[in-house]
Coordinates of C-alpha atoms and ligand atoms in Angstrom, one line a residue:
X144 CA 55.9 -13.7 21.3
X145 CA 57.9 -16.9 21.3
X146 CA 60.6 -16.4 19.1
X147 CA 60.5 -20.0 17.8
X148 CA 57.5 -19.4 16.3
X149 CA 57.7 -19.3 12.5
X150 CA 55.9 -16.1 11.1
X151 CA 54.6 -17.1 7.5
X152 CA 51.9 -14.8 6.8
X153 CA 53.0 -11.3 5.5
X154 CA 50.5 -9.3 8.3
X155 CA 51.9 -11.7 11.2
X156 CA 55.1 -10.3 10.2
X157 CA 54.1 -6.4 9.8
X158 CA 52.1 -6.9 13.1
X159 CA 55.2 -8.9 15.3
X160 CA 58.6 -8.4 13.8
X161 CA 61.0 -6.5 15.2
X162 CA 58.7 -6.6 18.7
X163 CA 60.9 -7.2 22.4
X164 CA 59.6 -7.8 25.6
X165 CA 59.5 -4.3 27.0
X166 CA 61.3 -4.3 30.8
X167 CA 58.4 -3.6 32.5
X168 CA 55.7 -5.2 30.5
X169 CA 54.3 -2.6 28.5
X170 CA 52.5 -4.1 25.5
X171 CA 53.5 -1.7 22.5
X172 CA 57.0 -0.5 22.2
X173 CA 57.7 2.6 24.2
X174 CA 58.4 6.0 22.9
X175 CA 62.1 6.3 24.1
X176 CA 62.2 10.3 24.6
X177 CA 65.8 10.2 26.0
X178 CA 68.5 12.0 24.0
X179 CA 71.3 9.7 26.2
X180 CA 71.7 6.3 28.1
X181 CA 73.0 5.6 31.2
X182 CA 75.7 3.6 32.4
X183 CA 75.7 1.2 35.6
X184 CA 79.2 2.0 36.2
X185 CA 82.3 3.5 33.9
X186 CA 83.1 -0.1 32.5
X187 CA 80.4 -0.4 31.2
X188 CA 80.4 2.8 29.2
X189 CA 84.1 1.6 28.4
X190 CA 82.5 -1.7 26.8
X191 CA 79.8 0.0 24.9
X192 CA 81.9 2.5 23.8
X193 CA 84.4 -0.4 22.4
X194 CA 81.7 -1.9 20.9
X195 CA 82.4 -4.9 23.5
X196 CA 79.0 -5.1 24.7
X197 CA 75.6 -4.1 22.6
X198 CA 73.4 -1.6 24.3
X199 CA 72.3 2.1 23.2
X200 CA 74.7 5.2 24.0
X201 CA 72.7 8.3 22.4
X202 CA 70.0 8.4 20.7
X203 CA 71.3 9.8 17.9
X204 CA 73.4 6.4 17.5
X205 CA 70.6 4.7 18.2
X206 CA 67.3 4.5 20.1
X207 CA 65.2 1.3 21.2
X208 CA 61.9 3.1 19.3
X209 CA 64.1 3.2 16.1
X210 CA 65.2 -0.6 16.3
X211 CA 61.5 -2.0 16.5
X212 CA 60.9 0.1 13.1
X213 CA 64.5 -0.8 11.8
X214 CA 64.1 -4.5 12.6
X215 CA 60.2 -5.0 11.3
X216 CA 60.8 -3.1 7.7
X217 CA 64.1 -5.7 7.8
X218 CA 62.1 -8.3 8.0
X219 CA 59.3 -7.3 5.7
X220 CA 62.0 -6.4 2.6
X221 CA 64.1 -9.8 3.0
X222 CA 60.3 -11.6 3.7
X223 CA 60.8 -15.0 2.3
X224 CA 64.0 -14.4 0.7
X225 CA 67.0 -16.9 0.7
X226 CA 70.3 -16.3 0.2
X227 CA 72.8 -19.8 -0.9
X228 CA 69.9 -21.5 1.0
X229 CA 69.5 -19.6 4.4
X230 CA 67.0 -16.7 5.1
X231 CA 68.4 -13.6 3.3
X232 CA 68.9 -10.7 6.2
X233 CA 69.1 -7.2 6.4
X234 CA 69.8 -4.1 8.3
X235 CA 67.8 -1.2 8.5
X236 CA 68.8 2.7 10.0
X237 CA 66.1 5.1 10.6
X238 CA 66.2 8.6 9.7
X239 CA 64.6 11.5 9.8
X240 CA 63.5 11.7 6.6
X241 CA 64.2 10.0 3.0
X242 CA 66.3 12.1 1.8
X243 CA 68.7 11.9 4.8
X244 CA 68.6 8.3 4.3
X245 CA 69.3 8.8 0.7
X246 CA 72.3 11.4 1.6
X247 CA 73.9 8.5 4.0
X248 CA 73.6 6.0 1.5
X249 CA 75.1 8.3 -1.3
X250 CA 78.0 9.3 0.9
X251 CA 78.8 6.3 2.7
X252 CA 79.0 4.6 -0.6
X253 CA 80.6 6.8 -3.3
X254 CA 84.0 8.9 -3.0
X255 CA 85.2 12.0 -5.5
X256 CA 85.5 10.8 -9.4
X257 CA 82.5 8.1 -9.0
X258 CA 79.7 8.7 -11.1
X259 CA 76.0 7.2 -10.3
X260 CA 73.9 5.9 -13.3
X261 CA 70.3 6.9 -13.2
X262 CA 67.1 7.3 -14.5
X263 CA 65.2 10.4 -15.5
X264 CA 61.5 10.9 -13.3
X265 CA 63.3 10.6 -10.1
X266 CA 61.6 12.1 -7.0
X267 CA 62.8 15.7 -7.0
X268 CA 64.9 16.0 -4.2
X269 CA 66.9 13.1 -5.3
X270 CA 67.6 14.6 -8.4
X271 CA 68.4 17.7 -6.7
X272 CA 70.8 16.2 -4.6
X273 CA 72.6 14.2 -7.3
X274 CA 72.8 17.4 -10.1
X275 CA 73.6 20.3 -7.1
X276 CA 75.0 18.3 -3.9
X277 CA 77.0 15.8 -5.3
X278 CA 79.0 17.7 -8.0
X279 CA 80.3 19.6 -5.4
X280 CA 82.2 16.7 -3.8
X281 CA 83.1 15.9 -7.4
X282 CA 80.6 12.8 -7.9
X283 CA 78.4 13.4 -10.5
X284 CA 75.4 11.4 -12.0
X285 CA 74.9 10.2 -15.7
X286 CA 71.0 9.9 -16.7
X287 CA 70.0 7.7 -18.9
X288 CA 66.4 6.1 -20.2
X289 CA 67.0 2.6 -18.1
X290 CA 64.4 1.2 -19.4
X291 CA 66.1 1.0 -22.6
X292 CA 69.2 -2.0 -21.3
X293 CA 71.0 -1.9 -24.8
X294 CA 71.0 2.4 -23.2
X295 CA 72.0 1.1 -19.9
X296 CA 74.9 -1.2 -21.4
X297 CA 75.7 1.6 -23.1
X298 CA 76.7 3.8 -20.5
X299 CA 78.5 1.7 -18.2
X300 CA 80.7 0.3 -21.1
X301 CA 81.6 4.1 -21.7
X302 CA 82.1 5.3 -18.5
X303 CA 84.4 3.4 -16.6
X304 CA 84.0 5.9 -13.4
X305 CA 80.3 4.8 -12.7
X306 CA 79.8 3.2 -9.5
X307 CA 76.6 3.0 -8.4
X308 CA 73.1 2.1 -10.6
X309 CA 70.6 4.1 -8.9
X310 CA 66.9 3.2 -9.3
X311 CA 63.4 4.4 -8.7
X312 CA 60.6 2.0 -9.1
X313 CA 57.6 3.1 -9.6
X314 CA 59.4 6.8 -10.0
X315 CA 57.9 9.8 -8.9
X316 CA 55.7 11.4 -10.3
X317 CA 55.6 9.9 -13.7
X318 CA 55.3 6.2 -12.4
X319 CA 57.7 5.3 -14.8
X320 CA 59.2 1.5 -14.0
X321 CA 62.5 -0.2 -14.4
X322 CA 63.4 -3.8 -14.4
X323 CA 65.3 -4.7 -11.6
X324 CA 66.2 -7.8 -12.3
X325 CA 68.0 -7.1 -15.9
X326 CA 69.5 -3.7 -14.4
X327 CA 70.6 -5.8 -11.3
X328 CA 71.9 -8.2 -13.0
X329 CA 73.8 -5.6 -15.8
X330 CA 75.2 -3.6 -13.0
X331 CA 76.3 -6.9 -10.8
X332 CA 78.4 -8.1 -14.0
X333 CA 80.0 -4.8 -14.0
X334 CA 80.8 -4.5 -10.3
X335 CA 78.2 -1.9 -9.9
X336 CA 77.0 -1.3 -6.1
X337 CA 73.0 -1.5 -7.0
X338 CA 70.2 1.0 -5.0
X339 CA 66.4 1.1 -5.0
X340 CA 64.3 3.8 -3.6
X341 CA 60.8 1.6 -3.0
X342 CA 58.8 3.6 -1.8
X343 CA 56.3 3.6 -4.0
X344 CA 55.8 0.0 -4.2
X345 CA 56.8 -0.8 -0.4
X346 CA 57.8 -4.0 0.4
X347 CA 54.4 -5.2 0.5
X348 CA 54.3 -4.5 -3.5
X349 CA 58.0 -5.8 -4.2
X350 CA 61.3 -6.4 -2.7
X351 CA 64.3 -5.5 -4.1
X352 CA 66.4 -7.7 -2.6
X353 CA 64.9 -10.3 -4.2
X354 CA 66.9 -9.2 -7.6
X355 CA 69.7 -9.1 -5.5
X356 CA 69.7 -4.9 -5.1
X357 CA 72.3 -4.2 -1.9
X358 CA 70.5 -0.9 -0.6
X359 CA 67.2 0.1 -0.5
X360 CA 66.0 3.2 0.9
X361 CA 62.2 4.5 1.7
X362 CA 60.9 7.8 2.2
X363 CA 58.4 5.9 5.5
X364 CA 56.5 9.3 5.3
X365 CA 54.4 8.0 2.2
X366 CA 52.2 4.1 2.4
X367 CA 54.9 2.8 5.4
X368 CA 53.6 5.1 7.9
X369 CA 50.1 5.7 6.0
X370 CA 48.5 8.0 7.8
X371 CA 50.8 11.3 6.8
X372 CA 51.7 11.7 10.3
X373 CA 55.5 12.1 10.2
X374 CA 58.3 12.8 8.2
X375 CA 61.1 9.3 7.8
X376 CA 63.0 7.4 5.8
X377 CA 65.0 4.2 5.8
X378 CA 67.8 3.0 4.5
X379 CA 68.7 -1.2 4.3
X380 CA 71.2 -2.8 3.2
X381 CA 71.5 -6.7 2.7
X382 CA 75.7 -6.2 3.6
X383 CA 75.4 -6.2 7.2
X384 CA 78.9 -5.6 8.0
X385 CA 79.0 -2.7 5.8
X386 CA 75.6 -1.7 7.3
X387 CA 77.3 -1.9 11.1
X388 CA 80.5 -0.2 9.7
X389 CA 80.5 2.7 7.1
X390 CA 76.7 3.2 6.5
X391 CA 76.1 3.4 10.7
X392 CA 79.1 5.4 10.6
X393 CA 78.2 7.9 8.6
X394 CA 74.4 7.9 9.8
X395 CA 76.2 9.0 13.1
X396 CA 78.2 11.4 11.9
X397 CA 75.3 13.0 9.6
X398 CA 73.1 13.5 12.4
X399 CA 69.6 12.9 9.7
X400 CA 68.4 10.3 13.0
X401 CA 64.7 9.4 13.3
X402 CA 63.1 10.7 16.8
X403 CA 61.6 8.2 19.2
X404 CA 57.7 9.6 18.4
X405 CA 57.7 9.5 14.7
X406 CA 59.1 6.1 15.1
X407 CA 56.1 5.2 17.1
X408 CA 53.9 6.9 14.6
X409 CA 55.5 4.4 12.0
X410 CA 55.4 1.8 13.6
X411 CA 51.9 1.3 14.4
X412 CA 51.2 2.5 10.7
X413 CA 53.1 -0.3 9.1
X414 CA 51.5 -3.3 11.5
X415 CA 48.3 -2.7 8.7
X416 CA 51.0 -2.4 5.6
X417 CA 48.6 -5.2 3.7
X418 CA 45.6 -4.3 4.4
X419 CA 46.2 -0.8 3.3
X420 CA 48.1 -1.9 0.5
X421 CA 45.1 -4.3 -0.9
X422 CA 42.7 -1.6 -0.7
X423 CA 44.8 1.3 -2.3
X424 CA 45.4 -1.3 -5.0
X425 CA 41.9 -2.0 -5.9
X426 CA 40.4 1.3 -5.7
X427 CA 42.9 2.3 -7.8
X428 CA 42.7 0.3 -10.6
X429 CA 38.8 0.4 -10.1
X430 CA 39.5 4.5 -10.8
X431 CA 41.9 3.8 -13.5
X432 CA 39.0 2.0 -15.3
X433 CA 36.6 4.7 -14.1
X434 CA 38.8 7.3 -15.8
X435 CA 39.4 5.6 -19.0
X436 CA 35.8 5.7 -20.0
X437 CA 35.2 9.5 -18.9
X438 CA 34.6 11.8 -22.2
X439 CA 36.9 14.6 -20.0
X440 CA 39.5 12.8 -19.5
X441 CA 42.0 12.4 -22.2
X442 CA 45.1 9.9 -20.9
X443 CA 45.5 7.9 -17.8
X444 CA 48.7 6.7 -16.8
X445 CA 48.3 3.6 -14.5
X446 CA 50.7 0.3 -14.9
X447 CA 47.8 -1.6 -14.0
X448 CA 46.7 -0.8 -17.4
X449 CA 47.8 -2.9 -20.5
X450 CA 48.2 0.7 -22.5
X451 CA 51.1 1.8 -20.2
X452 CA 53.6 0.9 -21.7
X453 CA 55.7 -0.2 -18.3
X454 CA 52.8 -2.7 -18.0
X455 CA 54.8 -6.0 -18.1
X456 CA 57.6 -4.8 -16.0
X457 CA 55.6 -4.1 -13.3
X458 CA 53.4 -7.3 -13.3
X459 CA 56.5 -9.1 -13.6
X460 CA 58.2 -7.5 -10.2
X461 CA 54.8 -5.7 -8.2
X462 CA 52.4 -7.8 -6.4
X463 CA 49.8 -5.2 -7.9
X464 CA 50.9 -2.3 -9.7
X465 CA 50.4 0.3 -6.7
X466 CA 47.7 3.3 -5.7
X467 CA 49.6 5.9 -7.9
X468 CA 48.6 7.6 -10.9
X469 CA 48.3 10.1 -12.7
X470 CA 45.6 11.4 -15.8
X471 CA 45.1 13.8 -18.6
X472 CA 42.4 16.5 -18.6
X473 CA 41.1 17.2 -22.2
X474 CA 41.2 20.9 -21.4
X475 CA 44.3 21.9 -20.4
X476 CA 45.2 24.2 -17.3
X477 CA 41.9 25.8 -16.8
X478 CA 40.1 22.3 -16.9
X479 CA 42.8 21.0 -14.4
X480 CA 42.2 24.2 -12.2
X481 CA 38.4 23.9 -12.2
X482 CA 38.8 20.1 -11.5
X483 CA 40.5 20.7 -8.4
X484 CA 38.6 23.4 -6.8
X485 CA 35.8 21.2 -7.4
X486 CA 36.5 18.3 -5.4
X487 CA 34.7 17.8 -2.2
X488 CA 35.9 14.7 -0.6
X489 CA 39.3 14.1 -2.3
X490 CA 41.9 16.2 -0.7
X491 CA 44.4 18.9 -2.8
X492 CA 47.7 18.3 -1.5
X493 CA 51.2 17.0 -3.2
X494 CA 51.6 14.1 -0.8
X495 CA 51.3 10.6 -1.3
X496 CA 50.7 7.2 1.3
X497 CA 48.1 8.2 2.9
X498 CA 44.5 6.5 3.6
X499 CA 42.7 9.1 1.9
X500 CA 43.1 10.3 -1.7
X501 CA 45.1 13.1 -2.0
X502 CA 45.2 14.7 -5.6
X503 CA 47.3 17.6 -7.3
X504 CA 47.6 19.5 -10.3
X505 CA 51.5 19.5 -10.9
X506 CA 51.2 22.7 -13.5
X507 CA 49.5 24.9 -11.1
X508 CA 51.7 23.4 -7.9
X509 CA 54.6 21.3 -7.7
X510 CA 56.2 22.5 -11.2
X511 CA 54.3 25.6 -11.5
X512 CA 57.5 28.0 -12.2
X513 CA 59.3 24.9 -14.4
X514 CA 59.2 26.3 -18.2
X515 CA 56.8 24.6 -20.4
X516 CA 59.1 22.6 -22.6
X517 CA 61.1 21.0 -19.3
X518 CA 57.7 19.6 -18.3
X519 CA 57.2 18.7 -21.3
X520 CA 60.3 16.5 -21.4
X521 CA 59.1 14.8 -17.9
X522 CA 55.5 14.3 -19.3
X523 CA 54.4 16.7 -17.4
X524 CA 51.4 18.4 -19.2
X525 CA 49.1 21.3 -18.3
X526 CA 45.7 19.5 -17.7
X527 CA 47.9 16.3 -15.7
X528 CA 46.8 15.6 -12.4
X529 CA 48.3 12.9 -10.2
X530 CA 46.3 11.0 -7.3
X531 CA 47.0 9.2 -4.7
X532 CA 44.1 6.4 -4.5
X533 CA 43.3 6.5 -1.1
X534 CA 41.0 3.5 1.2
X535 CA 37.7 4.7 1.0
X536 CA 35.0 3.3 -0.4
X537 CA 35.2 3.0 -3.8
X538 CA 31.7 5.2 -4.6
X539 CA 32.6 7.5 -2.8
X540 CA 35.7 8.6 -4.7
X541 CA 34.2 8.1 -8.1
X542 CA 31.2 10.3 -7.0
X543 CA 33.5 12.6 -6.0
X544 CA 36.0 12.3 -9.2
X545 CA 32.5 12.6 -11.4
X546 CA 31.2 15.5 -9.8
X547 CA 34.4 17.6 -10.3
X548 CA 35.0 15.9 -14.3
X549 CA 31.7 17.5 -14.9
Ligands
LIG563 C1 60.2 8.3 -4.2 C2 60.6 9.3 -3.1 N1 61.8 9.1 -2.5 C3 62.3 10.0 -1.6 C4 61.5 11.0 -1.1 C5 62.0 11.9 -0.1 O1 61.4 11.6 1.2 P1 61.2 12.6 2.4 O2 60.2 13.6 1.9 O3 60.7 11.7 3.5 O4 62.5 13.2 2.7 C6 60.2 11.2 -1.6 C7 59.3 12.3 -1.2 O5 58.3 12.5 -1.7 C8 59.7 10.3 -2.6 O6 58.5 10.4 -3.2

């Protein structure tokens, strides 16, 4: 492709960003399955090594498979974002999976004493990482309802060692949101470094950046990649010097890298980003609507719907409010049991992103041995069962959904 040409549709981007002329004309990028480069002669390695001449080493600092996927979610997160007038940019590294982009963003970031402001309903492992992993290094993470600011003000006015404003938006699994414009701007007049994990929304769905957020990281195994065929993540960061520096620094030195085949995998998912996005969206809110009305269901949770009550903050930041959610059965565990085995299309799994709908029963899977009352506090009940709306057509998942309701 002509690299004059301007891009200005948000497929054309998806589809062409981040592609180079491969050496010997292959048409898609290749997968790169070579753990080390070579050198024409020991200048040259001398210059690369130096940092005197661009060019890849090992792929664990860096492979030409990772850069396509690097460079095209780049460009989809700063797509048509300015910065002081001049097209905001961003660096993306790849890694193996979201939370070793999250641990390289955490680390390369924050040093003993600093706290990290957060939200409750983060995705488990994040949590994890922040209560069990980080303490030990003596950073430590106050959690706070953020979508309470007067809460948020609160705690940075009281804690002078907070660093860092962490986010999730939409937040697994509760689909809770936060508004990133308020808690960017709150955590920018404090001199707080500002994350979003976005992987729920994609940028498709919202862009972080464009609340001026400096990091954002993806887990690309969920709607990125879409098809649930490899573990990634992603983190981007609109700093680039501090993204060629300390974050690619301490990606290196972590050793979380993508491999060349799952980058593939990726990105040939994310060239159809918007059409899968567009379809998950409206099936989704079309089964939102579906559920409402059923006499078994009790509750469902979906910010497309005026009754959640993170409603506004997600039509003010999402494009549409996403293929997540979650509902109530009105009889408990044993309804949510018999629901599941029930299904026939619809698939029982814990994973999200993918082009079919995936449900699960958190109280007899994912949080089957957490007590009662700590569900409880994470609106977690007994007969809650979270779906990912997946692209089929529409019928077919409400025949399906009917079926196993009745
Ligand atoms: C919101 C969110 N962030 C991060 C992660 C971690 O990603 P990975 O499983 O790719 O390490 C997940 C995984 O489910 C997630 O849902």
């Amino acid at each position: 492709m002509d690299k004059s040409f301007p891009l200005t549709g948000w497929s054309s981007v998806a589809v062409h960003a981040g592609h180079e002329q491969d050496p010997n004309y292959a048409h898609l990028v290749p997968i790169y399955a070579s753990s080390t480069f070579v050198f024409d002669e020991a200048e040259q390695g001398m210059r690369r090594f130096s940092g005197k001449e661009d060019g890849y080493i090992y792929s664990r600092w860096g492979n030409p498979t990772f850069t396509e996927a690097e460079n095209k979610i780049a460009a989809l997160e700063t797509f048509e974002l300015e910065k002081d007038g001049i097209p905001l940019e961003a660096k993306g590294i790849l890694h193996a999976s979201g939370m070793s982009a999250i641990t390289t963003l955490l680390l390369s970031t924050l040093k003993p004493g600093d706290k990290i402001l957060t939200h409750y309903s983060l995705y488990g492992g994040t949590e994890e990482i922040m209560s069990k992993v980080l303490p030990t290094l003596g950073i430590s993470a106050i959690i706070t309802d953020l979508r309470d600011l007067k809460k948020a003000s609160a705690a940075i006015a009281n804690d002078k060692a907070i660093k860092m404003l962490y986010i999730e938006t939409p937040a697994n699994p509760t689909i809770q949101c936060v508004d990133i414009e308020q808690l960017s701007k709150l955590a920018k007049e404090n001199n707080l470094i500002t994350a979003c994990d976005n992987t729920f929304a994609t940028p498709y769905l919202q862009q972080p950046f464009r609340f001026g957020i400096d990091f954002i990281v993806h887990s690309t195994t969920k709607f990125l990649n879409g098809h649930g065929t490899a573990i990634g993540g992603i983190l981007l960061g609109s700093n680039l010097e501090f993204m060629k520096t300390k974050a690619y620094a301490m990606a290196k030195t972590l050793g979380g890298n993508a491999n060349p085949f799952d980058a593939f995998l990726l990105i040939t998912g994310m060239k159809t980003l918007e059409l899968r996005m567009e379809r998950h969206c409206s099936n989704a809110m079309e089964v939102a609507h579906f559920l409402e009305n059923h006499a078994a269901v009790a509750k469902v949770n979906y910010t497309g719907l005026a009754s959640h009550p993170d409603h506004l903050i997600a039509k003010k930041q999402m494009r549409h409010p996403g293929a997540m959610l979650s509902f109530e059965l009105q009889g408990g565990l044993q309804a949510g049991i018999n629901f599941m085995n029930k299904l026939k299309m619809c698939v029982r799994t814990v994973s999200l992103g993918t082009c079919d709908t995936l449900l699960s029963h958190p109280a007899s899977m994912t949080h089957y041995s957490v007590p009662k009352e700590e569900k409880e506090k994470y609106g977690i009940t007994d007969g809650l069962i979270r779906m990912n709306v997946g692209i089929e057509n529409l019928q077919d998942i409400i025949s399906d959904l009917d079926q196993a309701l009745t």
